Short mmCIF file of C-alpha atoms in Angstrom, two decimals:
data_model
loop_
_atom_site.label_atom_id
_atom_site.label_comp_id
_atom_site.label_asym_id
_atom_site.label_seq_id
_atom_site.Cartn_x
_atom_site.Cartn_y
_atom_site.Cartn_z
CA MET N 137 -8.08 -0.65 25.85
CA GLN N 138 -4.66 -0.98 25.35
CA TYR N 139 -2.86 -2.18 22.29
CA LYS N 140 0.71 -3.62 21.33
CA HIS N 141 2.48 -4.62 17.95
CA LEU N 142 2.13 -8.47 17.58
CA GLY N 143 6.15 -9.27 17.06
CA ARG N 144 7.67 -7.62 14.46
CA SER N 145 4.27 -6.87 12.29
CA ASP N 146 2.64 -3.63 12.11
CA LEU N 147 -0.58 -5.36 13.72
CA LYS N 148 -1.04 -3.17 16.50
CA ILE N 149 -3.74 -5.22 18.56
CA SER N 150 -5.94 -5.07 21.62
CA THR N 151 -4.19 -6.83 24.62
CA ILE N 152 -7.41 -8.43 25.34
CA SER N 153 -8.65 -10.21 22.17
CA PHE N 154 -11.74 -12.41 21.35
CA GLY N 155 -11.38 -15.95 20.97
CA CYS N 156 -14.23 -16.87 18.53
CA MET N 157 -14.64 -20.72 18.92
CA SER N 158 -16.95 -20.56 22.26
CA LEU N 159 -19.77 -18.48 20.06
CA ALA N 160 -22.77 -20.22 19.56
CA THR N 161 -23.52 -20.59 16.10
CA ALA N 162 -27.16 -21.59 17.01
CA THR N 163 -27.91 -18.30 17.69
CA PRO N 164 -26.20 -16.16 15.21
CA GLY N 165 -27.92 -13.16 15.99
CA GLU N 166 -26.48 -12.75 19.57
CA SER N 167 -23.08 -13.87 18.48
CA ILE N 168 -22.97 -11.10 15.90
CA ARG N 169 -24.11 -8.66 18.20
CA LEU N 170 -21.44 -9.55 20.86
CA LEU N 171 -18.91 -9.28 18.44
CA ASN N 172 -19.76 -5.95 17.38
CA ASP N 173 -20.02 -4.73 21.10
CA ALA N 174 -16.45 -6.12 21.88
CA LEU N 175 -15.22 -4.07 18.53
CA HIS N 176 -17.29 -0.91 19.77
CA GLN N 177 -15.63 -1.49 23.14
CA GLY N 178 -11.98 -1.60 21.91
CA ILE N 179 -11.30 -5.32 21.03
CA ASN N 180 -9.98 -4.99 17.79
CA TYR N 181 -8.35 -8.71 17.38
CA PHE N 182 -10.72 -11.51 16.74
CA ASP N 183 -9.60 -14.96 16.31
CA THR N 184 -11.22 -18.02 14.36
CA ALA N 185 -10.07 -21.24 12.42
CA ASP N 186 -11.47 -23.16 9.17
CA LEU N 187 -11.87 -26.53 11.84
CA TYR N 188 -14.52 -24.62 14.45
CA ASP N 189 -18.19 -25.58 13.24
CA GLN N 190 -16.87 -26.91 10.09
CA GLY N 191 -16.09 -23.38 8.86
CA GLU N 192 -19.63 -22.17 10.36
CA ASN N 193 -17.59 -20.02 12.63
CA GLU N 194 -15.63 -18.15 10.03
CA LYS N 195 -18.93 -17.46 8.32
CA LEU N 196 -20.37 -16.04 11.61
CA VAL N 197 -17.34 -13.95 12.35
CA GLY N 198 -17.28 -12.85 8.02
CA LYS N 199 -21.14 -11.63 8.76
CA ALA N 200 -20.44 -9.65 11.88
CA PHE N 201 -18.07 -7.70 10.32
CA LEU N 202 -19.34 -7.49 7.03
CA GLY N 203 -18.76 -3.50 5.75
CA LYS N 204 -16.20 -3.05 9.07
CA ARG N 205 -13.08 -5.00 7.41
CA HIS N 206 -10.92 -2.12 7.91
CA GLN N 207 -11.82 -1.94 11.73
CA VAL N 208 -10.87 -5.65 12.48
CA ILE N 209 -7.68 -7.44 12.53
CA LEU N 210 -8.92 -11.10 11.51
CA ALA N 211 -6.87 -14.17 12.31
CA THR N 212 -7.83 -17.78 11.19
CA LYS N 213 -6.15 -20.76 11.22
CA VAL N 214 -5.81 -24.00 8.59
CA GLY N 215 -4.05 -27.53 9.12
CA ASN N 216 -6.85 -29.56 10.22
CA GLN N 217 -8.33 -31.00 7.25
CA TRP N 218 -12.23 -32.02 7.26
CA ARG N 219 -13.12 -35.50 6.16
CA PRO N 220 -15.58 -35.55 2.97
CA ASP N 221 -18.07 -37.54 5.52
CA GLY N 222 -17.43 -34.90 8.25
CA SER N 223 -16.42 -37.97 10.49
CA GLY N 224 -13.70 -35.92 11.94
CA TRP N 225 -10.35 -34.33 10.53
CA ASP N 226 -6.50 -35.36 9.62
CA TRP N 227 -3.61 -33.25 10.19
CA ASN N 228 -2.55 -31.59 6.92
CA PRO N 229 0.30 -29.20 6.80
CA ARG N 230 1.12 -29.62 3.01
CA LYS N 231 1.79 -26.90 1.00
CA GLU N 232 -1.03 -27.81 -1.60
CA TYR N 233 -3.46 -28.05 1.06
CA ILE N 234 -2.82 -24.32 2.98
CA LEU N 235 -3.03 -22.96 -0.79
CA GLN N 236 -6.32 -24.44 -1.50
CA ALA N 237 -7.91 -24.00 2.07
CA VAL N 238 -6.98 -20.26 2.07
CA GLU N 239 -9.17 -19.69 -0.49
CA GLY N 240 -12.10 -21.07 1.83
CA SER N 241 -11.41 -19.13 4.55
CA LEU N 242 -11.44 -16.23 2.63
CA GLN N 243 -14.82 -16.66 1.28
CA ARG N 244 -16.45 -17.77 4.54
CA LEU N 245 -14.70 -14.79 6.19
CA GLN N 246 -15.90 -12.32 3.15
CA THR N 247 -12.70 -10.71 3.22
CA ASP N 248 -9.72 -10.76 0.18
CA TYR N 249 -6.83 -10.90 2.63
CA LEU N 250 -6.20 -12.36 6.12
CA ASP N 251 -4.14 -10.32 8.77
CA LEU N 252 -2.78 -13.42 10.49
CA TYR N 253 -2.59 -17.06 9.13
CA GLN N 254 -1.78 -19.77 11.60
CA LEU N 255 -0.67 -22.92 11.26
CA HIS N 256 -3.07 -24.81 13.90
CA GLY N 257 -0.67 -27.34 15.17
CA GLY N 258 2.42 -28.70 13.84
CA THR N 259 4.84 -31.44 15.05
CA LEU N 260 8.52 -32.34 13.94
CA ASP N 261 7.46 -34.89 11.36
CA ASP N 262 6.08 -32.26 9.26
CA PRO N 263 7.53 -30.74 6.03
CA ILE N 264 8.45 -27.52 7.58
CA ASP N 265 10.01 -25.91 4.67
CA GLU N 266 7.02 -26.80 2.34
CA THR N 267 4.63 -25.26 5.13
CA MET N 268 6.43 -22.16 5.31
CA GLU N 269 6.73 -21.86 1.62
CA ALA N 270 3.17 -21.99 1.38
CA PHE N 271 2.72 -19.31 3.63
CA GLU N 272 5.52 -17.17 1.76
CA ILE N 273 3.09 -17.48 -1.22
CA LEU N 274 0.45 -16.27 0.39
CA LYS N 275 2.24 -13.48 1.36
CA LYS N 276 3.34 -12.22 -2.05
CA GLN N 277 -0.14 -13.07 -3.41
CA GLY N 278 -1.43 -10.53 -0.69
CA LYS N 279 -3.90 -13.03 0.44
CA ILE N 280 -2.68 -13.04 3.92
CA ARG N 281 -0.22 -10.17 5.63
CA TYR N 282 1.69 -12.39 8.35
CA TYR N 283 2.00 -15.70 9.59
CA GLY N 284 2.49 -17.55 12.82
CA ILE N 285 1.67 -21.02 14.40
CA SER N 286 -0.36 -22.09 17.08
CA SER N 287 1.60 -24.69 19.25
CA ILE N 288 2.44 -25.63 22.56
CA ARG N 289 5.57 -27.92 21.73
CA PRO N 290 8.83 -26.31 22.51
CA ASN N 291 10.56 -28.43 19.80
CA VAL N 292 8.47 -27.18 17.32
CA ILE N 293 8.17 -23.88 18.36
CA ARG N 294 12.30 -23.55 18.05
CA GLU N 295 12.33 -24.88 14.78
CA TYR N 296 9.65 -21.94 13.32
CA VAL N 297 11.96 -19.46 15.41
CA LYS N 298 14.91 -20.85 13.42
CA ARG N 299 13.60 -21.35 10.06
CA SER N 300 10.82 -19.17 9.46
CA GLN N 301 9.19 -15.32 9.63
CA ILE N 302 6.31 -16.04 12.18
CA VAL N 303 5.48 -12.81 13.75
CA SER N 304 3.21 -14.81 16.54
CA VAL N 305 2.69 -17.89 18.30
CA MET N 306 -0.47 -18.81 20.08
CA MET N 307 0.05 -21.34 23.44
CA GLN N 308 -1.84 -21.93 26.18
CA TYR N 309 -0.79 -20.03 29.26
CA SER N 310 -1.81 -19.42 32.99
CA LEU N 311 -1.00 -20.13 36.32
CA LEU N 312 -1.98 -23.46 36.37
CA ASP N 313 -0.45 -24.01 33.20
CA ARG N 314 3.20 -21.99 33.56
CA ARG N 315 5.20 -24.76 31.35
CA PRO N 316 5.94 -21.50 28.76
CA GLU N 317 8.04 -19.93 31.22
CA GLU N 318 10.61 -22.55 31.60
CA THR N 319 12.03 -21.23 27.92
CA VAL N 320 9.74 -20.65 25.42
CA LEU N 321 8.17 -17.07 26.83
CA ASP N 322 12.01 -15.87 27.10
CA LEU N 323 12.76 -16.92 23.37
CA LEU N 324 9.89 -15.53 21.97
CA GLN N 325 10.43 -12.22 23.32
CA GLY N 326 13.96 -12.43 22.47
CA ASN N 327 13.21 -12.85 18.69
CA GLN N 328 10.59 -10.46 18.53
CA ILE N 329 7.74 -13.09 17.94
CA GLY N 330 4.51 -11.97 19.93
CA VAL N 331 2.65 -14.86 22.14
CA LEU N 332 -1.30 -14.86 21.76
CA ALA N 333 -2.10 -16.46 25.15
CA ARG N 334 -5.33 -18.84 25.16
CA GLY N 335 -6.51 -21.00 28.22
CA GLY N 336 -5.70 -18.31 30.52
CA LEU N 337 -8.63 -19.21 32.59
CA ALA N 338 -7.81 -22.73 32.59
CA GLN N 339 -10.91 -24.40 31.22
CA GLY N 340 -12.96 -21.88 33.95
CA LEU N 341 -11.36 -23.48 36.76
CA LEU N 342 -9.73 -20.05 37.63
CA ALA N 343 -13.30 -18.13 36.90
CA GLY N 344 -15.47 -20.37 39.15
CA LYS N 345 -15.88 -23.94 37.93
CA PRO N 346 -15.54 -26.38 40.33
CA ALA N 347 -11.98 -27.49 41.14
CA LYS N 348 -10.48 -30.64 39.67
CA ASN N 349 -7.41 -32.29 38.75
CA TYR N 350 -5.67 -29.92 35.76
CA LEU N 351 -2.35 -31.50 33.91
CA ASN N 352 0.04 -32.40 36.69
CA TYR N 353 -2.01 -30.43 39.83
CA SER N 354 -4.03 -32.51 41.97
CA GLU N 355 -7.51 -30.74 43.04
CA ALA N 356 -6.33 -29.59 46.45
CA GLU N 357 -3.68 -27.52 44.52
CA VAL N 358 -5.98 -26.11 41.88
CA LYS N 359 -8.14 -25.28 44.92
CA LYS N 360 -5.03 -23.28 46.43
CA VAL N 361 -4.88 -21.27 43.32
CA VAL N 362 -8.40 -20.53 43.07
CA GLU N 363 -8.51 -19.41 46.59
CA ALA N 364 -5.44 -17.05 46.13
CA VAL N 365 -6.79 -15.19 43.11
CA LYS N 366 -9.90 -14.26 45.23
CA ASN N 367 -7.72 -13.50 48.10
CA PRO N 368 -8.37 -10.29 50.02
CA LEU N 369 -4.10 -9.49 49.56
CA ILE N 370 -5.16 -8.57 45.79
CA PRO N 371 -8.08 -6.16 46.46
CA ASN N 372 -10.59 -4.85 43.88
CA ARG N 373 -10.17 -7.50 41.63
CA THR N 374 -12.41 -10.23 40.39
CA ALA N 375 -10.39 -13.90 39.81
CA THR N 376 -10.66 -13.34 36.30
CA VAL N 377 -9.08 -10.20 36.49
CA THR N 378 -6.03 -11.21 38.33
CA THR N 379 -5.76 -14.40 36.55
CA ILE N 380 -5.36 -12.91 33.48
CA GLN N 381 -3.11 -9.79 34.46
CA TYR N 382 -0.95 -12.22 35.71
CA VAL N 383 -0.36 -13.83 31.75
CA LEU N 384 -0.43 -10.27 30.49
CA ASP N 385 2.34 -9.54 32.99
CA HIS N 386 5.05 -11.53 30.85
CA PRO N 387 6.45 -8.71 28.35
CA ALA N 388 6.42 -11.84 26.01
CA VAL N 389 2.44 -11.98 26.00
CA THR N 390 1.04 -9.63 23.46
CA SER N 391 -2.30 -10.50 23.93
CA ALA N 392 -4.62 -12.79 26.13
CA VAL N 393 -7.16 -14.78 23.66
CA LEU N 394 -10.25 -15.18 25.40
CA GLY N 395 -13.22 -17.29 24.90
CA ILE N 396 -16.36 -14.93 25.05
CA ARG N 397 -19.81 -16.42 25.02
CA THR N 398 -21.78 -13.88 27.04
CA THR N 399 -22.04 -9.90 27.70
CA ASN N 400 -21.27 -10.63 31.25
CA GLN N 401 -18.05 -12.26 30.05
CA LEU N 402 -17.20 -9.24 27.45
CA GLN N 403 -17.58 -6.43 30.19
CA GLU N 404 -15.61 -8.62 32.74
CA ALA N 405 -12.72 -8.97 29.92
CA LEU N 406 -13.03 -5.28 29.11
CA HIS N 407 -12.52 -4.75 33.05
CA ILE N 408 -9.22 -6.23 32.97
CA ASN N 409 -7.53 -3.46 30.95
CA SER N 410 -9.00 -1.07 33.39
CA SER N 411 -7.93 -2.56 36.68
CA GLU N 412 -4.98 -1.90 38.28
CA VAL N 413 -2.07 -3.95 37.22
CA LEU N 414 -0.36 -6.54 39.37
CA SER N 415 2.52 -5.29 41.26
CA LYS N 416 5.67 -7.18 41.63
CA GLU N 417 5.02 -8.31 44.73
CA GLU N 418 1.65 -9.71 44.06
CA VAL N 419 3.27 -11.75 40.85
CA ARG N 420 6.01 -13.07 43.02
CA TYR N 421 3.46 -14.47 45.74
CA LEU N 422 1.17 -15.74 42.84
CA LYS N 423 4.22 -17.48 41.50
CA LYS N 424 5.16 -19.19 44.87
CA LEU N 425 1.79 -20.66 44.95
CA LEU N 426 2.71 -24.04 43.24
CA VAL N 427 5.79 -25.42 41.80
CA PRO N 428 5.74 -24.68 38.43
CA ASN N 429 5.06 -27.27 35.66
CA LYS N 430 7.39 -28.48 33.16
CA TYR N 431 6.86 -29.94 29.45
CA GLU N 432 7.39 -33.56 29.74
CA GLN N 433 7.31 -34.32 25.87
CA HIS N 434 8.09 -32.25 23.16
CA ARG N 435 11.16 -30.69 24.65
#
C-alpha cells in the first residue's frame, strides 16, 4: 500500500481508502470482518458520517476498531441534523450544533478524538466564520486533530481555502465527472490541501453496471468510456484499476475513497496500488475520449 500526507497535516493516509457508507449494518459481523481485513492489508483511512444509517454506521466502525484506535485514521462528517421523528434531516452548520454533534460521533465511534472532522456539505449562505470557529474550538479541546469539508461547489471551496485552516476537501471526481479539473484541483494543490476523491467509479458505471446517462453525458458517451477502460491499449488492468488510477494521477488527489461492501471489491481495490501506473500517453488517451464537463452552478 502507498501512503501520502493529507494536505498540510501529519496524517499519512493510504492512497486507497475505505468509504464506509456502503457497509451493511444488517450483517454487522461480516462488515466488521471486512473493515479489519482492509486494515490488515494496509488501508488505514476509514471515512464515515453521522448521517449514515442515523449513526449506526459510526457505531459499526467504532466496534470494528475497538482496541485498535492507534492503527487507524478515523474521519467522520457533520452538518446534516436528523429530525426527532427520523423523517429526514436538515442542514445545520451552526457552531452550537457542531459542538453538540461531535459528542455523539465520539461516543458512537468509541474514541476520544477524531483524526479528521468534515463539514458534510456547505453553501455560501452558511455562517462560515461561525462554522470555522466551532472546528477551531474542537481542535483546541483535542477532540479533533484536523478538519476539512466535503463539497463539490467551487464557490464554497474557494471561500474555505481563503478563510480557514482546512487540510482536505472530499469531492466527486472520475472519468465521467472531470469538473474538478477545471480549476479546483489546481487551487487545492497550490494551497497544500489534500483531495479525497469519492465517486471514482461513477455509481458503478465504470465497474460493470449497465450504461446510462450520467451528468451531461449520454448513454452512448458513457459506453465509449466504459469500452476504453477495458481496451487492450491499457493492458493487464481491470476497468476498476484503470479508472481509479486515472483519479490518482492528479497530484492534488491524496486518496481515492472507495465504497467497499464485499471481499472481492476489497481485493480489487488493493490491486490498484500493485498495478503498473498509467503512462502519460494513457492519461492523454483517456482525457481525449470526451469533452470534459464543467460546473454549471456554484461557480
